[in-house]
Amino acid sequence: ALRGHKGWGPQWASPEPRKDYDVIIIGGGGHGLGAAYYLAKEHGITNVAVLEKGWIGGGNTGRNTTIIRSNYLYEESMDIYEHSLKLWENLSQDLNYNVMYSPRGVMMLSHNIHDQQSFKRHINANRLYGIDNEWLTPEQAKAYCPPLDIAKNARYPINGAALQRRGGTARHDAVAWGYARGASDRGVHIIQNCEVTGIRRDETGKVTGVDTNRGFIGAKKIGVSAAGHSSVLMEMADVRVPLQSQPLQALVSEPLKPMFPCVVMSNSVHAYISQSDKGELVIGAGTDQYNSYSQTGGLQIITHTLDAICELFPMFRRVKMMRQWGGIVDVTQDRSPIQGITPVPGLFLNAGWGTGGFKATPGSANLFAHLIARGEPHRLAAGLTLDRFRTGRLIDEAAAAAVAH
Ligand code: FAD
Ligand code: PYC
């Protein structure tokens, strides 16, 4: 079918690195590429390089289960995730690249009175803040998602669900490629296979550039957006950050006809599931319970996840699983991200998105660009400081993170 598709040019340029840039972004995931795009588009800063040690989108951007929602509890979180959700709604038009954002609804299952109280608290907080979220009875949940088993004698019966109708999914690769093309068209250099191995500073402590496997590259400002390797990068500038890096795994089934119309997450039995446009069931797990940089992950985590899926959806018991993989997520103690200045002049950090940063990609990138351009955070990201781990003003989103840690 592809025989007629000849003469397609590359979608972004692959130039040799310049000697120096106004801004270097470390990490060619959605967040880093998006920040470069918004630096060029909204702040007129185009002398920018995105340095990626592998291929763009090959990190968590290309490994996640693409669930998008903004139903968090605290204002700091609702601000940034809702900003992001609004950008998702128009992202394909903005980039002129189909990111396949599909607001098919994210339904979180409640299995006990604790879940019910917690979800209703989130629903009330969201609605008071102007964010859609609603409570469903088991029958309404079944009507929204017909494969769901709501039998009272199920092993983990459900007593309701929280539904965010504007939540959904998007196509992960397209997000990276769309931002890359948009940034490259505006003059940004995207440099793949370029691993940062050191961050250099002058005698005043300010950053001067990075050492890479392709030599030294100078920069006035550096943005670290390296997900699971954030603490490795920050250590190169002598900054210790409160992050733990852990594997998070996902898997997909053989392709099935379209039959699963929404996204379902069960925080208690623990699994999350949707169906991709290729027909595969996309299923995700909780984090492996140890720190690691291995993208393999433990088999027992996957089998536990499939146990949960089979309890919730008995009709999937004979479906075959096709592929499994892991990504390394950077987790903070309060399960909220860090975006802000650092003790090192010229060094900016975007990290700690942990298990939940895909949904935040456009919003985080947009506000990270603002931070780098202006040197101070946008009001929508003002609470996400590194400093909160010193002052104790934490943003505890453990419940809303909805992924077992
Ligand atoms: P990445 O895409 O990981 O980009 C960081 C890049 O930095 C990588 O490409 C890496 O190679 C590069 N890098 C690292 N070190 C260096 C270096 N020294 N030099 C140069 N480059 C370097 N979030 C959701 O919202 N919804 C979900 O459903 C969801 N599901 C998930 C499922 C799984 C299995 C996983 C692993 C994660 C999931 N997440 C989810 C989390 C989400 O994927 C991440 O938070 C988000 O994608 C992070 O994006 P990023 O652009 O910051 O990171
Ligand atoms: O943050 O919504 C989320 C999520 C779902 C699966 C992994 N993370």
CSV table of C-alpha atoms and ligand atoms in Angstrom, one decimal:
chain,number,residue,atom,x,y,z
A,1,ALA,CA,0.0,0.0,0.0
A,2,LEU,CA,3.0,2.3,0.5
A,3,ARG,CA,4.4,1.8,-3.0
A,4,GLY,CA,3.0,5.0,-4.3
A,5,HIS,CA,4.4,7.0,-1.4
A,6,LYS,CA,7.7,8.2,-3.0
A,7,GLY,CA,9.8,11.3,-2.5
A,8,TRP,CA,8.6,12.2,1.0
A,9,GLY,CA,11.1,14.6,2.5
A,10,PRO,CA,12.2,14.4,6.2
A,11,GLN,CA,9.8,16.2,8.4
A,12,TRP,CA,12.4,18.0,10.4
A,13,ALA,CA,16.0,18.9,9.6
A,14,SER,CA,19.0,17.1,11.1
A,15,PRO,CA,21.7,19.8,11.2
A,16,GLU,CA,25.2,19.6,12.6
A,17,PRO,CA,25.3,21.3,16.0
A,18,ARG,CA,26.3,25.0,16.1
A,19,LYS,CA,29.2,26.0,18.5
A,20,ASP,CA,26.6,27.7,20.8
A,21,TYR,CA,23.0,28.5,21.3
A,22,ASP,CA,20.8,30.9,23.2
A,23,VAL,CA,19.0,27.9,24.7
A,24,ILE,CA,19.8,24.2,24.9
A,25,ILE,CA,17.0,21.8,25.9
A,26,ILE,CA,18.2,18.4,27.1
A,27,GLY,CA,15.7,15.7,26.2
A,28,GLY,CA,13.8,15.2,22.9
A,29,GLY,CA,10.5,13.9,24.4
A,30,GLY,CA,7.2,15.7,24.0
A,31,HIS,CA,8.0,18.1,26.8
A,32,GLY,CA,11.4,19.2,25.4
A,33,LEU,CA,10.4,19.4,21.8
A,34,GLY,CA,7.2,21.2,22.8
A,35,ALA,CA,9.2,23.7,24.9
A,36,ALA,CA,11.4,24.4,21.9
A,37,TYR,CA,8.4,24.9,19.7
A,38,TYR,CA,6.8,27.4,22.1
A,39,LEU,CA,10.1,29.2,22.6
A,40,ALA,CA,10.2,29.9,18.9
A,41,LYS,CA,6.5,30.4,18.3
A,42,GLU,CA,5.5,32.5,21.3
A,43,HIS,CA,8.8,34.1,22.5
A,44,GLY,CA,10.7,34.5,19.2
A,45,ILE,CA,13.7,32.6,20.5
A,46,THR,CA,14.8,30.4,17.7
A,47,ASN,CA,18.6,29.9,18.4
A,48,VAL,CA,17.6,26.8,20.2
A,49,ALA,CA,18.8,23.1,20.2
A,50,VAL,CA,17.1,20.1,21.5
A,51,LEU,CA,19.7,17.4,22.3
A,52,GLU,CA,18.4,13.9,22.5
A,53,LYS,CA,20.6,11.0,23.4
A,54,GLY,CA,18.6,8.5,21.3
A,55,TRP,CA,15.8,9.2,18.9
A,56,ILE,CA,13.0,11.8,19.5
A,57,GLY,CA,10.0,10.4,21.3
A,58,GLY,CA,11.9,7.2,22.2
A,59,GLY,CA,11.6,7.8,25.9
A,60,ASN,CA,8.4,7.9,27.9
A,61,THR,CA,6.6,9.9,25.2
A,62,GLY,CA,6.7,6.8,23.0
A,63,ARG,CA,6.1,4.3,25.8
A,64,ASN,CA,3.1,5.5,27.6
A,65,THR,CA,-0.6,4.6,27.6
A,66,THR,CA,-1.6,8.1,26.4
A,67,ILE,CA,-4.3,8.8,29.0
A,68,ILE,CA,-5.3,12.5,29.1
A,69,ARG,CA,-7.3,14.1,31.9
A,70,SER,CA,-7.3,17.0,34.2
A,71,ASN,CA,-9.2,15.7,37.3
A,72,TYR,CA,-6.6,16.5,39.9
A,73,LEU,CA,-7.3,17.8,43.4
A,74,TYR,CA,-5.3,20.9,44.1
A,75,GLU,CA,-5.4,24.2,42.3
A,76,GLU,CA,-1.7,24.1,41.4
A,77,SER,CA,-2.4,20.8,39.5
A,78,MET,CA,-5.8,21.7,38.1
A,79,ASP,CA,-4.2,24.9,36.7
A,80,ILE,CA,-1.5,23.1,34.7
A,81,TYR,CA,-3.4,20.0,33.7
A,82,GLU,CA,-6.4,21.9,32.6
A,83,HIS,CA,-4.2,24.4,30.7
A,84,SER,CA,-2.8,21.3,29.0
A,85,LEU,CA,-6.2,19.8,28.2
A,86,LYS,CA,-7.3,23.0,26.6
A,87,LEU,CA,-4.2,23.0,24.4
A,88,TRP,CA,-4.8,19.3,23.5
A,89,GLU,CA,-8.2,20.3,22.2
A,90,ASN,CA,-6.6,22.5,19.5
A,91,LEU,CA,-3.2,20.9,19.1
A,92,SER,CA,-3.8,19.2,15.7
A,93,GLN,CA,-4.8,22.5,14.2
A,94,ASP,CA,-2.0,24.5,15.9
A,95,LEU,CA,0.7,22.1,14.6
A,96,ASN,CA,-1.2,21.2,11.4
A,97,TYR,CA,-0.3,17.6,12.4
A,98,ASN,CA,-3.0,15.1,13.4
A,99,VAL,CA,-2.2,14.1,17.0
A,100,MET,CA,-5.4,12.1,17.1
A,101,TYR,CA,-6.6,13.6,20.4
A,102,SER,CA,-9.7,11.6,21.2
A,103,PRO,CA,-11.9,12.9,24.0
A,104,ARG,CA,-13.6,9.5,24.6
A,105,GLY,CA,-13.9,10.0,28.3
A,106,VAL,CA,-11.8,8.7,31.2
A,107,MET,CA,-13.7,6.6,33.8
A,108,MET,CA,-12.2,5.8,37.2
A,109,LEU,CA,-13.8,2.9,38.9
A,110,SER,CA,-14.8,3.0,42.6
A,111,HIS,CA,-14.7,-0.3,44.4
A,112,ASN,CA,-15.3,0.7,48.1
A,113,ILE,CA,-16.5,3.5,50.3
A,114,HIS,CA,-13.0,5.0,50.5
A,115,ASP,CA,-12.8,5.2,46.7
A,116,GLN,CA,-16.3,6.7,46.6
A,117,GLN,CA,-15.4,9.4,49.2
A,118,SER,CA,-12.1,10.2,47.5
A,119,PHE,CA,-13.6,10.5,44.0
A,120,LYS,CA,-16.5,12.6,45.2
A,121,ARG,CA,-14.0,14.9,46.8
A,122,HIS,CA,-12.2,15.2,43.5
A,123,ILE,CA,-15.4,15.7,41.6
A,124,ASN,CA,-16.5,18.5,43.9
A,125,ALA,CA,-13.1,20.2,43.8
A,126,ASN,CA,-13.0,20.0,40.0
A,127,ARG,CA,-16.5,21.3,39.4
A,128,LEU,CA,-16.0,24.2,41.8
A,129,TYR,CA,-12.9,25.0,39.6
A,130,GLY,CA,-14.8,24.8,36.4
A,131,ILE,CA,-13.5,21.4,35.3
A,132,ASP,CA,-15.9,18.6,34.2
A,133,ASN,CA,-16.1,15.5,36.3
A,134,GLU,CA,-19.2,13.5,37.4
A,135,TRP,CA,-20.3,10.6,39.5
A,136,LEU,CA,-21.9,7.6,37.8
A,137,THR,CA,-23.9,4.7,39.3
A,138,PRO,CA,-22.7,1.2,38.3
A,139,GLU,CA,-25.5,1.0,35.7
A,140,GLN,CA,-24.5,4.3,34.2
A,141,ALA,CA,-20.8,3.1,34.2
A,142,LYS,CA,-21.9,-0.1,32.3
A,143,ALA,CA,-23.9,2.0,29.8
A,144,TYR,CA,-20.8,4.1,29.1
A,145,CYS,CA,-18.5,1.1,28.9
A,146,PRO,CA,-20.5,-2.0,27.9
A,147,PRO,CA,-17.6,-4.6,28.4
A,148,LEU,CA,-17.5,-3.7,32.2
A,149,ASP,CA,-18.7,-6.4,34.6
A,150,ILE,CA,-20.8,-4.7,37.3
A,151,ALA,CA,-22.1,-8.0,38.8
A,152,LYS,CA,-22.6,-7.7,42.6
A,153,ASN,CA,-20.9,-11.0,43.1
A,154,ALA,CA,-17.8,-10.0,41.1
A,155,ARG,CA,-14.6,-10.5,43.0
A,156,TYR,CA,-14.1,-6.7,43.1
A,157,PRO,CA,-17.6,-5.2,42.6
A,158,ILE,CA,-17.9,-1.6,41.7
A,159,ASN,CA,-20.1,0.9,43.6
A,160,GLY,CA,-19.8,3.7,41.0
A,161,ALA,CA,-17.3,5.6,38.9
A,162,ALA,CA,-16.0,9.1,38.3
A,163,LEU,CA,-16.1,10.2,34.7
A,164,GLN,CA,-14.3,13.0,33.0
A,165,ARG,CA,-15.9,13.2,29.5
A,166,ARG,CA,-13.3,15.6,28.1
A,167,GLY,CA,-10.5,13.1,29.0
A,168,GLY,CA,-9.2,10.6,26.5
A,169,THR,CA,-6.2,9.7,24.5
A,170,ALA,CA,-3.9,10.9,21.8
A,171,ARG,CA,-1.3,9.4,19.4
A,172,HIS,CA,2.1,9.6,21.3
A,173,ASP,CA,4.5,9.5,18.3
A,174,ALA,CA,2.5,12.2,16.5
A,175,VAL,CA,2.9,14.5,19.5
A,176,ALA,CA,6.7,14.3,19.3
A,177,TRP,CA,6.8,14.5,15.5
A,178,GLY,CA,4.4,17.3,15.3
A,179,TYR,CA,6.3,19.5,17.8
A,180,ALA,CA,9.6,18.5,16.1
A,181,ARG,CA,8.4,19.6,12.7
A,182,GLY,CA,6.9,22.8,14.1
A,183,ALA,CA,10.1,23.7,15.9
A,184,SER,CA,12.4,22.8,13.1
A,185,ASP,CA,10.3,24.9,10.6
A,186,ARG,CA,10.9,27.8,12.9
A,187,GLY,CA,14.7,27.3,13.0
A,188,VAL,CA,15.2,25.1,16.1
A,189,HIS,CA,18.0,22.4,15.8
A,190,ILE,CA,16.9,18.9,16.7
A,191,ILE,CA,20.0,16.8,17.3
A,192,GLN,CA,19.4,13.1,17.8
A,193,ASN,CA,22.1,10.6,19.0
A,194,CYS,CA,23.6,13.4,21.1
A,195,GLU,CA,24.0,12.5,24.7
A,196,VAL,CA,24.7,15.1,27.3
A,197,THR,CA,27.5,13.9,29.6
A,198,GLY,CA,28.3,17.1,31.5
A,199,ILE,CA,27.0,20.6,32.3
A,200,ARG,CA,29.7,23.3,32.4
A,201,ARG,CA,29.6,26.4,34.5
A,202,ASP,CA,31.8,29.5,34.8
A,203,GLU,CA,33.5,30.9,38.0
A,204,THR,CA,30.2,32.6,39.1
A,205,GLY,CA,28.4,29.3,38.8
A,206,LYS,CA,26.3,30.2,35.7
A,207,VAL,CA,25.9,27.6,33.0
A,208,THR,CA,28.1,27.9,29.9
A,209,GLY,CA,27.2,24.8,27.9
A,210,VAL,CA,27.1,21.0,27.8
A,211,ASP,CA,29.6,18.3,27.1
A,212,THR,CA,28.2,15.7,24.7
A,213,ASN,CA,29.3,12.7,22.7
A,214,ARG,CA,29.6,15.1,19.8
A,215,GLY,CA,31.8,17.6,21.7
A,216,PHE,CA,31.2,20.8,23.8
A,217,ILE,CA,28.2,22.9,22.8
A,218,GLY,CA,27.8,26.3,24.4
A,219,ALA,CA,24.5,27.8,25.8
A,220,LYS,CA,23.4,30.8,27.7
A,221,LYS,CA,20.4,28.9,29.1
A,222,ILE,CA,19.8,25.2,29.6
A,223,GLY,CA,16.5,23.5,30.2
A,224,VAL,CA,16.6,19.9,31.6
A,225,SER,CA,13.6,17.9,30.4
A,226,ALA,CA,14.9,14.4,30.7
A,227,ALA,CA,12.1,12.5,32.6
A,228,GLY,CA,13.6,9.3,34.2
A,229,HIS,CA,17.1,10.7,33.8
A,230,SER,CA,16.5,14.1,35.3
A,231,SER,CA,18.4,13.4,38.5
A,232,VAL,CA,21.4,12.1,36.5
A,233,LEU,CA,21.5,15.4,34.5
A,234,MET,CA,21.0,17.6,37.6
A,235,GLU,CA,23.9,15.9,39.3
A,236,MET,CA,26.1,17.1,36.5
A,237,ALA,CA,25.4,20.6,37.8
A,238,ASP,CA,25.8,19.5,41.4
A,239,VAL,CA,22.1,19.8,42.2
A,240,ARG,CA,20.5,17.0,44.1
A,241,VAL,CA,16.8,16.7,43.3
A,242,PRO,CA,14.0,14.8,45.3
A,243,LEU,CA,13.3,12.3,42.5
A,244,GLN,CA,13.3,8.5,42.3
A,245,SER,CA,13.5,6.7,39.0
A,246,GLN,CA,11.4,3.6,38.6
A,247,PRO,CA,10.2,1.4,35.7
A,248,LEU,CA,6.6,1.6,34.7
A,249,GLN,CA,5.3,-1.0,32.3
A,250,ALA,CA,2.6,-1.4,29.7
A,251,LEU,CA,1.5,-4.0,27.3
A,252,VAL,CA,-0.8,-4.4,24.3
A,253,SER,CA,-3.1,-7.2,23.1
A,254,GLU,CA,-3.6,-8.7,19.7
A,255,PRO,CA,-5.9,-6.3,17.6
A,256,LEU,CA,-9.6,-6.6,18.2
A,257,LYS,CA,-12.6,-5.1,16.4
A,258,PRO,CA,-13.6,-1.7,17.9
A,259,MET,CA,-15.4,-2.6,21.1
A,260,PHE,CA,-13.9,-0.6,24.0
A,261,PRO,CA,-15.3,3.0,23.7
A,262,CYS,CA,-13.5,4.9,26.5
A,263,VAL,CA,-10.6,4.8,29.0
A,264,VAL,CA,-11.1,2.9,32.2
A,265,MET,CA,-8.8,3.1,35.3
A,266,SER,CA,-9.2,1.1,38.5
A,267,ASN,CA,-7.0,2.5,41.2
A,268,SER,CA,-7.8,-0.2,43.7
A,269,VAL,CA,-7.7,-3.4,41.8
A,270,HIS,CA,-5.2,-1.6,39.7
A,271,ALA,CA,-5.0,-1.5,36.0
A,272,TYR,CA,-5.9,0.9,33.2
A,273,ILE,CA,-7.1,0.1,29.7
A,274,SER,CA,-8.2,1.6,26.4
A,275,GLN,CA,-8.3,0.4,22.8
A,276,SER,CA,-6.0,2.0,20.3
A,277,ASP,CA,-7.1,2.9,16.7
A,278,LYS,CA,-5.2,-0.2,15.6
A,279,GLY,CA,-7.5,-2.3,17.7
A,280,GLU,CA,-5.0,-3.3,20.4
A,281,LEU,CA,-6.1,-3.2,24.0
A,282,VAL,CA,-3.6,-0.8,25.7
A,283,ILE,CA,-3.0,-1.9,29.3
A,284,GLY,CA,-0.9,-0.4,32.0
A,285,ALA,CA,0.5,-1.3,35.4
A,286,GLY,CA,1.7,0.2,38.6
A,287,THR,CA,5.4,1.1,39.0
A,288,ASP,CA,7.9,-1.6,39.7
A,289,GLN,CA,8.7,-1.2,43.4
A,290,TYR,CA,12.4,-0.6,43.1
A,291,ASN,CA,14.6,2.1,41.6
A,292,SER,CA,16.1,1.2,38.3
A,293,TYR,CA,17.1,2.5,34.8
A,294,SER,CA,16.2,-0.9,33.2
A,295,GLN,CA,13.3,-0.5,30.8
A,296,THR,CA,12.5,-4.2,31.1
A,297,GLY,CA,10.5,-4.4,34.4
A,298,GLY,CA,9.5,-7.4,36.5
A,299,LEU,CA,7.1,-10.1,35.1
A,300,GLN,CA,5.1,-10.3,38.3
A,301,ILE,CA,3.9,-6.7,37.8
A,302,ILE,CA,2.5,-7.5,34.4
A,303,THR,CA,0.8,-10.8,35.5
A,304,HIS,CA,-0.8,-8.9,38.4
A,305,THR,CA,-2.1,-6.3,36.0
A,306,LEU,CA,-3.6,-8.9,33.8
A,307,ASP,CA,-5.2,-10.5,36.8
A,308,ALA,CA,-6.9,-7.2,37.5
A,309,ILE,CA,-8.0,-6.8,33.9
A,310,CYS,CA,-9.6,-10.3,33.8
A,311,GLU,CA,-11.4,-9.6,37.1
A,312,LEU,CA,-12.8,-6.3,35.8
A,313,PHE,CA,-13.5,-7.5,32.2
A,314,PRO,CA,-14.0,-11.3,32.2
A,315,MET,CA,-14.6,-11.3,28.5
A,316,PHE,CA,-10.9,-10.5,27.9
A,317,ARG,CA,-9.7,-13.7,29.6
A,318,ARG,CA,-8.8,-15.4,26.3
A,319,VAL,CA,-7.3,-12.4,24.6
A,320,LYS,CA,-3.6,-12.8,23.7
A,321,MET,CA,-1.0,-10.2,24.7
A,322,MET,CA,1.4,-9.2,22.0
A,323,ARG,CA,4.1,-6.8,23.3
A,324,GLN,CA,5.3,-5.5,26.7
A,325,TRP,CA,7.7,-2.7,27.5
A,326,GLY,CA,8.7,-0.3,30.3
A,327,GLY,CA,9.8,3.3,30.6
A,328,ILE,CA,11.6,5.0,33.5
A,329,VAL,CA,9.5,7.5,35.3
A,330,ASP,CA,10.9,10.2,37.7
A,331,VAL,CA,8.7,10.2,40.8
A,332,THR,CA,8.5,12.9,43.5
A,333,GLN,CA,7.3,12.3,47.0
A,334,ASP,CA,4.1,14.3,46.5
A,335,ARG,CA,3.5,12.9,43.0
A,336,SER,CA,3.5,16.4,41.6
A,337,PRO,CA,5.9,17.7,39.1
A,338,ILE,CA,8.8,20.2,39.5
A,339,GLN,CA,9.0,23.1,37.0
A,340,GLY,CA,11.1,26.0,37.9
A,341,ILE,CA,14.4,27.8,38.4
A,342,THR,CA,17.3,25.9,40.1
A,343,PRO,CA,20.1,27.1,42.4
A,344,VAL,CA,22.3,27.3,39.3
A,345,PRO,CA,21.9,30.5,37.3
A,346,GLY,CA,20.8,29.7,33.7
A,347,LEU,CA,19.7,26.2,34.5
A,348,PHE,CA,15.9,25.4,34.5
A,349,LEU,CA,14.2,22.2,35.4
A,350,ASN,CA,11.1,20.4,34.1
A,351,ALA,CA,10.8,17.0,35.9
A,352,GLY,CA,8.9,14.8,38.3
A,353,TRP,CA,6.0,14.2,35.9
A,354,GLY,CA,6.4,10.6,36.9
A,355,THR,CA,3.6,8.3,35.8
A,356,GLY,CA,1.4,11.1,34.6
A,357,GLY,CA,3.2,13.6,32.3
A,358,PHE,CA,1.9,12.6,28.9
A,359,LYS,CA,-1.4,14.4,29.5
A,360,ALA,CA,0.7,17.4,30.6
A,361,THR,CA,2.8,17.6,27.4
A,362,PRO,CA,1.4,20.7,25.7
A,363,GLY,CA,0.8,22.6,29.0
A,364,SER,CA,4.1,21.8,30.6
A,365,ALA,CA,6.0,22.6,27.3
A,366,ASN,CA,4.1,25.8,26.9
A,367,LEU,CA,4.9,27.0,30.5
A,368,PHE,CA,8.5,25.7,30.5
A,369,ALA,CA,9.1,27.9,27.4
A,370,HIS,CA,7.7,30.8,29.4
A,371,LEU,CA,10.0,30.0,32.3
A,372,ILE,CA,13.1,29.8,30.1
A,373,ALA,CA,12.3,32.9,28.1
A,374,ARG,CA,11.4,35.1,31.0
A,375,GLY,CA,13.5,33.6,33.8
A,376,GLU,CA,10.5,33.3,36.1
A,377,PRO,CA,7.5,30.9,36.2
A,378,HIS,CA,4.2,31.6,34.6
A,379,ARG,CA,1.4,32.0,37.2
A,380,LEU,CA,-0.1,28.6,36.2
A,381,ALA,CA,3.1,26.8,37.2
A,382,ALA,CA,4.2,29.1,40.1
A,383,GLY,CA,3.5,26.4,42.7
A,384,LEU,CA,5.6,23.7,41.1
A,385,THR,CA,8.9,24.8,42.6
A,386,LEU,CA,11.8,22.7,43.7
A,387,ASP,CA,11.8,24.8,46.8
A,388,ARG,CA,8.6,23.2,48.1
A,389,PHE,CA,10.6,20.2,49.2
A,390,ARG,CA,12.5,22.6,51.5
A,391,THR,CA,9.5,24.6,52.8
A,392,GLY,CA,7.2,21.6,53.1
A,393,ARG,CA,4.4,23.2,51.0
A,394,LEU,CA,3.8,19.9,49.1
A,395,ILE,CA,1.0,19.3,46.6
A,396,ASP,CA,-0.1,15.8,47.5
A,397,GLU,CA,-1.7,14.2,44.4
A,398,ALA,CA,-1.1,10.6,45.3
A,399,ALA,CA,-4.8,9.8,44.9
A,400,ALA,CA,-5.2,11.7,41.6
A,401,ALA,CA,-2.0,10.2,40.2
A,402,ALA,CA,-4.2,7.0,39.9
A,403,VAL,CA,-1.2,4.7,39.3
A,404,ALA,CA,0.1,2.5,42.1
A,405,HIS,CA,3.5,3.6,43.3
B,1,FAD,P1,10.6,11.6,27.6
B,1,FAD,O1,9.7,11.3,26.5
B,1,FAD,O2,11.1,10.4,28.4
B,1,FAD,O3,11.8,12.5,27.1
B,1,FAD,C1,13.0,12.6,27.8
B,1,FAD,C2,14.1,12.4,26.9
B,1,FAD,O4,15.3,12.8,27.5
B,1,FAD,C3,14.2,11.0,26.4
B,1,FAD,O5,13.9,10.9,25.0
B,1,FAD,C4,15.6,10.6,26.8
B,1,FAD,O6,16.3,9.8,25.8
B,1,FAD,C5,16.3,12.0,26.9
B,1,FAD,N1,17.5,12.0,27.7
B,1,FAD,C6,17.7,11.5,28.9
B,1,FAD,N2,19.0,11.7,29.3
B,1,FAD,C7,19.6,12.4,28.3
B,1,FAD,C8,20.9,12.9,28.1
B,1,FAD,N3,21.9,12.7,29.0
B,1,FAD,N4,21.2,13.5,27.0
B,1,FAD,C9,20.3,13.7,26.0
B,1,FAD,N5,19.0,13.3,26.1
B,1,FAD,C10,18.7,12.6,27.3
B,1,FAD,N6,1.4,9.8,31.5
B,1,FAD,C11,0.1,10.2,31.2
B,1,FAD,O7,-0.3,11.3,31.4
B,1,FAD,N7,-0.8,9.2,30.8
B,1,FAD,C12,-0.5,7.9,30.7
B,1,FAD,O8,-1.4,7.1,30.3
B,1,FAD,C13,0.8,7.5,31.0
B,1,FAD,N8,1.1,6.2,30.9
B,1,FAD,C14,2.4,5.8,31.1
B,1,FAD,C15,2.7,4.5,30.8
B,1,FAD,C16,4.0,4.1,30.9
B,1,FAD,C17,4.4,2.6,30.7
B,1,FAD,C18,5.1,5.1,31.1
B,1,FAD,C19,6.5,4.6,31.2
B,1,FAD,C20,4.7,6.4,31.4
B,1,FAD,C21,3.4,6.8,31.4
B,1,FAD,N9,3.0,8.1,31.5
B,1,FAD,C22,1.7,8.5,31.3
B,1,FAD,C23,4.0,9.1,31.9
B,1,FAD,C24,4.5,9.9,30.7
B,1,FAD,O9,4.9,9.0,29.7
B,1,FAD,C25,5.7,10.8,31.0
B,1,FAD,O10,5.5,11.5,32.2
B,1,FAD,C26,5.9,11.8,29.9
B,1,FAD,O11,5.9,11.1,28.6
B,1,FAD,C27,7.3,12.4,30.0
B,1,FAD,O12,7.5,13.1,28.9
B,1,FAD,P2,8.9,13.8,28.6
B,1,FAD,O13,8.9,14.4,27.3
B,1,FAD,O14,9.3,14.6,29.8
B,1,FAD,O15,9.9,12.5,28.7
B,2,PYC,O1,-1.7,9.7,34.8
B,2,PYC,O2,-3.6,9.2,33.9
B,2,PYC,C1,-2.4,8.9,34.2
B,2,PYC,C2,-1.9,7.6,33.9
B,2,PYC,C3,-2.6,6.6,33.3
B,2,PYC,C4,-1.7,5.6,33.2
B,2,PYC,C5,-0.5,6.0,33.6
B,2,PYC,N1,-0.6,7.3,34.0
